[in-house]
Amino acid sequence: MPHPSPGTAPGTAADGEWLRVHPASPFVRGWVALAAIGFFVGRDVFERALQGRPILEDEFAGRAPFLLAGGAVMLLIAVLGFILTWYFTKYQVSGGYVRVNTGFIFRQQRQARLDRVQAIDIVQPLLARIFGLAELKFEVADAGESAVRLAYLKMDDARQLRATILARAAGVTLDPSRPEEPAPEAPEFPVLSVPPSRLVGSLLLSEQSVIVVLGAAASVFLTAVTGNAAFYFYLIPAALGLAASYWGLFNKGYNFTAAISPDGIRLRYGLLDTQAQTLPPGRIQALKVSQPPLWRALGWYRIQVNVAGYGIIESAGEGSGRTTLLPVGRLDDVMSILALVLPDPGTPQPAVVFGAGLHGLDSDGGFVTTPRCARLLAPLGWRRNGFTATDTALLIRSGRWWRELVVVPHQRTQSMALHQGPLARRFGVADLLLHTTVGPVTPRLRQADVGEAMALFDEQSARARLARKRQTTEQWLRQVAPGVETATQPAETKPAETPVPTQEGPQHG
């Protein structure tokens, strides 16, 4: 095994060479342990200073050597552990895989196939930003969690390694006569950004605000009726929870920008902890456009997606921002994002079809809705609940007050199931559930006519099989240009292959 070189940049390292992360990585990750040691050693001194007592009393002076010795031993153990952790953490990009070795007592090697990479994120927590470091996360299909995490690299090295991995995952082969030349980073073209004022407005008009306002009104009413002011105390935990939720959403959605590049959709966001996501083309399994009632007057929408590898993190509540493709945006922003996710809408009138999915009723845009005989099951939503299919995707809309439009590319339909309870059987309707990867989007067609649901089951199965047959490789560049085998300047030749969307609909301009 080649000896790892800590000073070699990822982009200039020979293929298969083992590299190490930045020497400061363990200290950036383990600063909490160092803070705990400092607290253990200096707690008595700090408490005495606050109480105005002498710092060096006889009793404390007798214990001081033992405290200092214990703190020194703990600090030495922590630093030694940091050094060993750094020394035994190595990574390699070779043979179509990225591999990471960790651990000096319990050894572990994780690897990810480059052609199965679903997304690559560059994450910078606040302390890492101060030191100019970044963490690289690779999400891989069929992985229950982040397949590979490299923490931490220099920011330039992280960007270069991301460019190299995306180039290999796309099927780009650099000039073999110059193997040492790093893969150039693909250019990007800005598509949209979310102003901070709109983000704040969306938080104030969110569902959480409505709940808190109703709770406050109920507390005031109960206090006026009973004369007991204790009901106001119930608002304190609600207010604290709301403030924490607002801060988390604002911190994740601040400075949100989306751009298109040959290696996929690039998202950047974050106030204190910044993150840069790259979603390669065709990796999104399902997409949902939603519009809460209070956003309708302002014409705002939210977009969330299912991506393989993000599901477990989303379920654990650690990365809801990673599955948000647009925190809040207008109709033209939604159409721009749809154009990025689905460059070929599969219909000659995408603005009409997708517009009907967002705010249409009945058969607008070719949608098939819940039969009139079953309107008692959904008195408000039966005219909106429906579906339509283009050549490339299945569209499912629902909700009269909370409007939703779910888009599932045909090749991402993994399986389907028909559901019919006793009440639905009485009205002759059924639900059709499409199974994709775990995430915030659950594609479910509600209360469709039984005959239409069964016909859609067969038709969608056929469409999914045909779409998967057309996808002959996981390397997306070879799907776009099968004859491309080498590319010495991918940054200059690929932008023309990736359409830049307009604001008129999911077609590209």
XYZ file of C-alpha atoms in Angstrom:
509
model
C 0.000 0.000 0.000
C 1.479 3.385 -0.960
C 2.402 5.578 1.961
C -0.173 8.363 2.437
C 1.087 11.816 1.723
C -0.469 14.533 3.881
C 0.854 17.371 1.747
C -0.399 16.244 -1.662
C -3.478 17.945 -3.042
C -6.288 15.566 -4.067
C -6.390 16.870 -7.586
C -2.700 16.288 -8.205
C -2.318 12.934 -6.429
C -1.593 9.873 -8.526
C -4.503 7.530 -9.111
C -4.769 5.115 -6.199
C -2.556 7.116 -3.835
C -3.688 7.173 -0.208
C -4.070 10.650 1.280
C -4.765 11.991 4.751
C -7.196 14.632 5.911
C -5.999 17.962 7.278
C -3.973 17.651 10.514
C -6.329 20.058 12.312
C -9.379 17.867 11.585
C -9.443 15.970 14.924
C -9.169 19.227 16.876
C -12.016 20.826 14.892
C -14.190 17.752 15.507
C -13.128 17.282 19.119
C -13.135 20.832 20.469
C -15.970 19.833 22.805
C -13.650 17.364 24.561
C -11.014 20.048 25.018
C -13.636 22.431 26.393
C -14.801 19.733 28.822
C -11.242 19.236 30.099
C -10.849 22.987 30.589
C -14.129 23.088 32.507
C -13.048 20.181 34.714
C -9.754 21.834 35.580
C -10.945 25.411 35.981
C -14.397 24.898 37.491
C -13.326 25.488 41.111
C -11.318 28.574 40.200
C -14.233 30.012 38.244
C -16.738 29.334 41.035
C -14.482 30.936 43.658
C -13.998 34.003 41.466
C -17.780 34.385 41.074
C -18.345 34.011 44.811
C -15.617 36.524 45.656
C -13.680 33.971 47.655
C -9.869 33.677 47.597
C -8.761 31.515 44.721
C -5.869 29.861 46.569
C -7.102 28.666 49.972
C -5.288 25.991 51.914
C -7.829 23.289 51.023
C -7.802 24.186 47.351
C -4.016 24.598 47.285
C -3.714 21.029 48.522
C -5.905 19.744 45.712
C -4.449 21.947 42.983
C -1.530 19.661 42.060
C -3.861 16.684 41.692
C -6.305 18.699 39.575
C -3.521 19.988 37.364
C -1.997 16.527 37.037
C -5.372 14.981 36.209
C -6.115 17.711 33.674
C -2.675 17.296 32.091
C -3.165 13.525 31.778
C -6.629 13.956 30.257
C -5.303 16.586 27.865
C -2.406 14.355 26.861
C -4.740 11.421 26.236
C -7.082 13.619 24.185
C -4.270 15.071 22.077
C -2.738 11.633 21.562
C -6.130 10.298 20.500
C -6.507 13.200 18.066
C -3.093 12.525 16.545
C -3.755 8.783 16.175
C -7.183 9.464 14.691
C -5.633 11.756 12.094
C -2.758 9.353 11.347
C -5.043 6.362 10.707
C -7.627 8.273 8.657
C -6.807 7.905 4.957
C -8.781 8.150 1.742
C -8.255 7.036 -1.851
C -9.945 7.521 -5.229
C -9.139 4.574 -7.483
C -10.714 1.933 -9.687
C -14.140 3.535 -9.774
C -14.351 3.744 -5.969
C -13.678 6.262 -3.227
C -12.421 4.567 -0.061
C -11.917 5.849 3.479
C -9.992 4.024 6.239
C -10.566 5.104 9.855
C -9.776 3.895 13.369
C -6.595 2.765 15.127
C -8.193 0.281 17.580
C -11.329 -0.692 15.670
C -10.400 -0.378 11.996
C -13.070 0.435 9.439
C -13.006 0.876 5.680
C -15.910 2.416 3.809
C -16.099 2.659 0.066
C -18.539 4.041 -2.464
C -18.922 3.301 -6.153
C -18.473 6.486 -8.131
C -21.167 5.592 -10.643
C -23.655 5.237 -7.766
C -22.986 8.652 -6.260
C -26.330 10.373 -5.663
C -25.073 13.675 -4.268
C -21.944 15.341 -2.966
C -22.071 18.004 -0.261
C -19.421 20.396 1.007
C -20.262 21.323 4.603
C -18.556 24.046 6.635
C -19.495 24.307 10.328
C -18.649 27.634 11.902
C -15.372 26.488 13.482
C -14.284 24.799 10.260
C -14.995 28.030 8.344
C -12.702 29.918 10.702
C -9.846 27.541 9.854
C -10.699 27.411 6.135
C -11.685 23.716 6.276
C -14.652 21.799 4.899
C -16.252 18.374 5.194
C -17.060 16.324 2.101
C -20.115 14.025 2.188
C -20.935 11.434 -0.454
C -24.440 9.999 -0.696
C -24.622 6.673 -2.503
C -27.617 4.667 -3.711
C -28.652 1.829 -1.406
C -26.667 3.308 1.500
C -28.577 3.678 4.754
C -26.484 6.660 5.785
C -23.788 8.884 4.346
C -21.539 6.359 2.622
C -18.366 8.416 2.972
C -17.548 11.454 5.111
C -14.204 13.219 4.844
C -13.640 15.705 7.648
C -11.813 17.924 7.219
C -10.022 19.075 4.063
C -8.835 22.478 2.946
C -11.670 24.194 1.131
C -9.804 24.247 -2.196
C -8.885 20.572 -1.801
C -12.505 19.671 -1.022
C -13.723 21.466 -4.136
C -11.043 19.825 -6.266
C -11.833 16.364 -4.911
C -15.519 16.937 -5.550
C -14.767 17.937 -9.150
C -12.618 14.821 -9.633
C -15.238 12.462 -8.218
C -18.078 14.052 -10.173
C -16.044 13.863 -13.389
C -15.349 10.148 -12.864
C -18.916 9.457 -11.774
C -20.169 11.148 -14.948
C -17.954 8.958 -17.119
C -15.411 11.639 -18.067
C -11.989 10.169 -18.783
C -9.171 12.687 -18.765
C -6.358 12.643 -21.309
C -4.282 9.503 -20.492
C -1.121 11.297 -21.618
C -1.581 13.744 -18.725
C -2.894 11.638 -15.842
C -1.500 14.020 -13.240
C -3.649 16.902 -14.488
C -6.520 17.565 -12.051
C -10.095 17.496 -13.291
C -11.226 21.089 -13.819
C -14.266 22.217 -11.862
C -17.302 22.518 -14.103
C -18.687 26.039 -14.579
C -22.084 26.931 -13.199
C -24.904 29.220 -14.268
C -27.023 30.882 -11.510
C -30.735 30.133 -11.720
C -32.346 31.703 -8.644
C -31.781 33.001 -5.125
C -34.074 33.485 -2.132
C -34.020 37.002 -0.583
C -33.732 37.042 3.237
C -36.928 39.124 3.494
C -38.913 36.428 1.680
C -37.412 33.740 3.898
C -38.422 35.658 7.052
C -41.905 36.211 5.670
C -42.323 32.513 4.922
C -41.380 31.654 8.520
C -43.852 34.150 9.968
C -46.613 32.731 7.754
C -45.726 29.103 8.466
C -47.878 26.456 10.118
C -45.882 26.764 13.379
C -46.860 30.424 13.677
C -50.529 29.573 13.279
C -50.305 26.966 16.046
C -48.574 29.386 18.433
C -51.096 32.153 17.698
C -53.987 29.774 18.356
C -52.314 28.595 21.553
C -51.814 32.176 22.712
C -55.448 33.007 21.965
C -56.578 29.928 23.906
C -54.380 30.927 26.873
C -55.804 34.455 26.918
C -59.350 33.101 26.722
C -58.829 30.576 29.539
C -57.143 33.222 31.695
C -60.068 35.629 31.178
C -62.632 32.926 31.967
C -60.921 31.344 34.975
C -58.912 34.287 36.266
C -55.876 32.015 36.554
C -52.781 33.582 34.984
C -50.911 30.269 35.105
C -52.069 29.517 31.572
C -49.556 32.072 30.322
C -46.720 29.853 31.552
C -47.708 27.213 29.015
C -46.666 29.640 26.299
C -43.039 29.744 27.452
C -41.954 26.303 26.156
C -43.980 26.882 22.981
C -42.246 30.232 22.406
C -38.805 28.715 23.036
C -39.532 25.830 20.681
C -40.818 28.211 18.021
C -37.741 30.421 18.353
C -35.438 27.395 18.011
C -37.393 26.171 14.987
C -37.313 29.611 13.363
C -33.582 29.943 13.936
C -32.880 26.482 12.487
C -34.933 27.179 9.363
C -33.476 30.661 8.939
C -29.908 29.425 9.449
C -30.389 26.689 6.837
C -32.309 28.780 4.314
C -30.252 31.974 4.509
C -28.540 33.023 1.280
C -30.109 30.099 -0.591
C -28.981 29.964 -4.223
C -29.472 27.409 -6.981
C -27.332 26.995 -10.091
C -26.998 24.523 -12.955
C -23.720 23.012 -14.116
C -22.708 20.022 -16.253
C -22.245 17.952 -13.084
C -25.736 18.667 -11.751
C -27.803 21.037 -9.641
C -25.760 23.083 -7.173
C -27.365 24.469 -4.025
C -25.698 26.763 -1.495
C -27.187 27.950 1.782
C -26.474 28.653 5.435
C -25.702 31.545 7.765
C -23.307 30.144 10.378
C -22.937 26.603 9.039
C -22.729 26.791 5.249
C -23.382 23.918 2.879
C -22.890 23.405 -0.845
C -24.828 20.501 -2.377
C -24.352 18.986 -5.806
C -27.146 16.744 -7.088
C -26.097 14.977 -10.313
C -28.674 14.843 -13.127
C -31.350 12.187 -12.744
C -30.544 11.387 -9.095
C -33.745 12.894 -7.691
C -36.241 10.102 -7.051
C -39.370 12.197 -6.424
C -40.253 15.879 -6.073
C -43.046 17.659 -4.197
C -44.237 21.243 -4.683
C -46.386 22.422 -1.766
C -48.236 25.635 -0.957
C -49.600 26.296 2.561
C -52.811 28.371 2.695
C -51.134 31.506 4.074
C -48.625 31.508 1.224
C -51.257 31.489 -1.504
C -51.947 35.230 -1.460
C -48.237 35.894 -2.005
C -47.802 33.144 -4.604
C -45.099 31.264 -2.668
C -44.212 27.582 -2.946
C -41.821 25.089 -1.325
C -40.040 22.205 -3.104
C -38.778 19.054 -1.385
C -37.191 15.963 -2.918
C -36.315 12.345 -2.219
C -32.674 11.481 -2.880
C -31.137 8.074 -2.199
C -29.005 8.306 0.927
C -30.811 11.368 2.329
C -33.789 9.446 3.696
C -32.286 8.138 6.946
C -30.776 11.525 7.739
C -34.101 13.234 7.085
C -35.912 10.723 9.321
C -33.424 11.398 12.107
C -34.110 15.120 11.892
C -30.485 15.935 11.084
C -30.764 17.232 7.575
C -34.177 18.527 6.561
C -32.396 21.306 4.685
C -30.660 18.740 2.476
C -33.988 17.517 1.059
C -35.271 21.056 0.396
C -34.703 22.100 -3.185
C -36.418 25.467 -2.704
C -37.367 26.795 0.772
C -39.692 29.459 -0.605
C -40.102 30.779 -4.119
C -42.487 32.193 -6.652
C -44.068 30.394 -9.590
C -41.233 31.258 -11.983
C -38.740 29.850 -9.449
C -40.742 26.633 -9.260
C -40.765 26.317 -13.037
C -37.014 26.896 -13.160
C -36.384 24.138 -10.608
C -38.713 21.772 -12.460
C -36.718 22.472 -15.626
C -33.522 21.470 -13.816
C -34.959 18.268 -12.373
C -36.843 17.301 -15.520
C -35.089 18.868 -18.548
C -37.380 16.880 -20.844
C -40.931 17.442 -19.514
C -42.351 14.900 -21.942
C -45.143 17.189 -23.121
C -45.337 19.970 -25.754
C -47.225 22.201 -23.268
C -45.311 21.956 -19.991
C -46.487 25.328 -18.660
C -50.128 24.267 -19.044
C -49.672 20.786 -17.554
C -47.508 21.784 -14.586
C -49.562 24.920 -13.988
C -52.709 22.784 -13.771
C -50.894 20.550 -11.318
C -50.089 23.509 -9.082
C -53.410 25.350 -9.024
C -55.828 23.686 -11.453
C -59.166 21.932 -10.885
C -61.100 19.139 -12.597
C -59.646 18.111 -15.964
C -57.384 21.130 -16.420
C -54.138 20.081 -18.097
C -55.421 16.567 -18.783
C -55.691 15.537 -15.110
C -58.001 12.666 -14.142
C -59.673 13.446 -10.801
C -61.750 11.683 -8.132
C -65.156 10.638 -9.537
C -68.115 12.790 -8.522
C -69.803 9.859 -6.804
C -67.000 9.835 -4.203
C -67.058 13.557 -3.423
C -68.333 12.845 0.105
C -64.953 11.299 0.941
C -63.188 14.575 0.092
C -65.741 17.397 -0.083
C -63.081 20.060 -0.626
C -60.364 18.181 -2.460
C -62.127 15.804 -4.845
C -61.874 18.248 -7.755
C -58.103 18.582 -7.237
C -57.073 15.045 -6.300
C -55.910 13.549 -9.575
C -53.103 12.490 -11.885
C -51.705 12.789 -15.364
C -48.669 11.342 -17.092
C -46.237 12.806 -19.578
C -43.674 10.854 -21.585
C -41.108 11.279 -18.802
C -42.943 11.596 -15.474
C -46.103 10.902 -13.498
C -47.781 13.941 -11.908
C -50.016 13.582 -8.829
C -51.832 16.571 -7.356
C -53.861 16.844 -4.153
C -55.250 19.275 -1.594
C -57.582 22.238 -1.907
C -56.177 24.206 1.045
C -52.698 22.676 1.338
C -51.915 22.289 -2.334
C -49.377 19.681 -3.388
C -47.962 18.472 -6.681
C -45.776 15.359 -6.705
C -43.596 14.553 -9.735
C -42.041 11.081 -10.123
C -39.794 10.359 -13.145
C -40.886 7.084 -14.705
C -37.525 5.342 -14.252
C -37.580 6.134 -10.510
C -40.771 4.159 -9.849
C -39.479 1.179 -7.852
C -42.811 -0.519 -7.067
C -46.505 0.265 -6.604
C -49.386 -0.827 -4.418
C -53.174 -0.406 -4.545
C -54.985 0.363 -1.276
C -58.749 0.126 -0.780
C -60.509 0.230 2.577
C -64.143 -0.727 3.218
C -65.387 2.852 2.829
C -63.415 3.361 -0.396
C -64.770 0.034 -1.667
C -68.299 1.294 -0.996
C -67.682 4.352 -3.206
C -65.689 2.480 -5.860
C -62.372 4.274 -5.389
C -58.838 3.249 -4.416
C -55.449 4.786 -3.568
C -52.324 4.080 -5.623
C -49.025 4.331 -3.725
C -45.706 4.637 -5.573
C -42.618 3.431 -3.720
C -39.394 5.418 -4.095
C -36.509 6.012 -1.710
C -37.215 7.209 1.840
C -37.761 10.937 2.157
C -40.262 13.737 2.722
C -42.150 12.952 -0.505
C -44.758 10.159 -0.446
C -46.272 9.774 -3.949
C -49.871 8.709 -3.296
C -52.808 9.086 -5.645
C -55.903 9.430 -3.473
C -59.453 8.301 -4.199
C -59.116 7.464 -7.857
C -61.766 5.431 -9.655
C -60.964 1.727 -9.236
C -60.837 1.096 -12.968
C -58.630 4.124 -13.600
C -56.339 3.193 -10.697
C -55.887 -0.360 -12.012
C -55.266 0.917 -15.533
C -52.697 3.415 -14.201
C -51.032 0.579 -12.247
C -50.447 -1.384 -15.461
C -49.531 1.628 -17.580
C -47.079 3.044 -15.046
C -45.416 -0.356 -14.653
C -44.869 -0.489 -18.404
C -43.593 3.089 -18.522
C -41.155 2.432 -15.663
C -39.769 -0.712 -17.320
C -39.279 1.088 -20.630
C -37.597 4.080 -18.968
C -35.191 1.828 -17.055
C -34.262 -0.036 -20.242
C -33.332 3.257 -21.865
C -31.035 4.040 -18.922
C -28.170 1.712 -19.834
C -25.569 3.147 -17.447
C -25.330 5.034 -14.174
C -22.758 7.412 -15.686
C -24.945 10.300 -16.732
C -22.512 11.804 -19.246
C -22.558 8.555 -21.245
C -26.355 8.733 -21.281
C -26.196 12.211 -22.826
C -23.226 11.577 -25.144
C -22.556 7.811 -25.458
C -19.628 8.356 -27.812
C -17.679 10.485 -25.362
C -14.782 8.525 -23.907
C -12.227 11.199 -23.109
C -12.439 14.864 -22.293
C -9.346 16.878 -21.652
C -11.302 20.084 -21.037
C -14.714 19.086 -19.629
C -15.207 22.488 -18.072
C -15.232 24.077 -21.531
C -17.140 21.458 -23.508
C -19.943 20.420 -21.171
C -21.991 23.571 -20.515
C -23.644 23.308 -23.920
C -24.959 19.867 -22.964
C -26.812 21.153 -19.920
C -29.766 23.421 -20.746
C -30.298 26.620 -18.832
C -34.011 26.865 -17.979
C -36.252 29.810 -18.591
C -39.005 31.037 -16.289
C -41.850 30.043 -18.594
C -42.085 26.365 -17.728
C -40.196 23.126 -17.405
C -38.996 23.376 -20.978
C -35.453 24.590 -21.555
C -34.643 27.654 -23.499
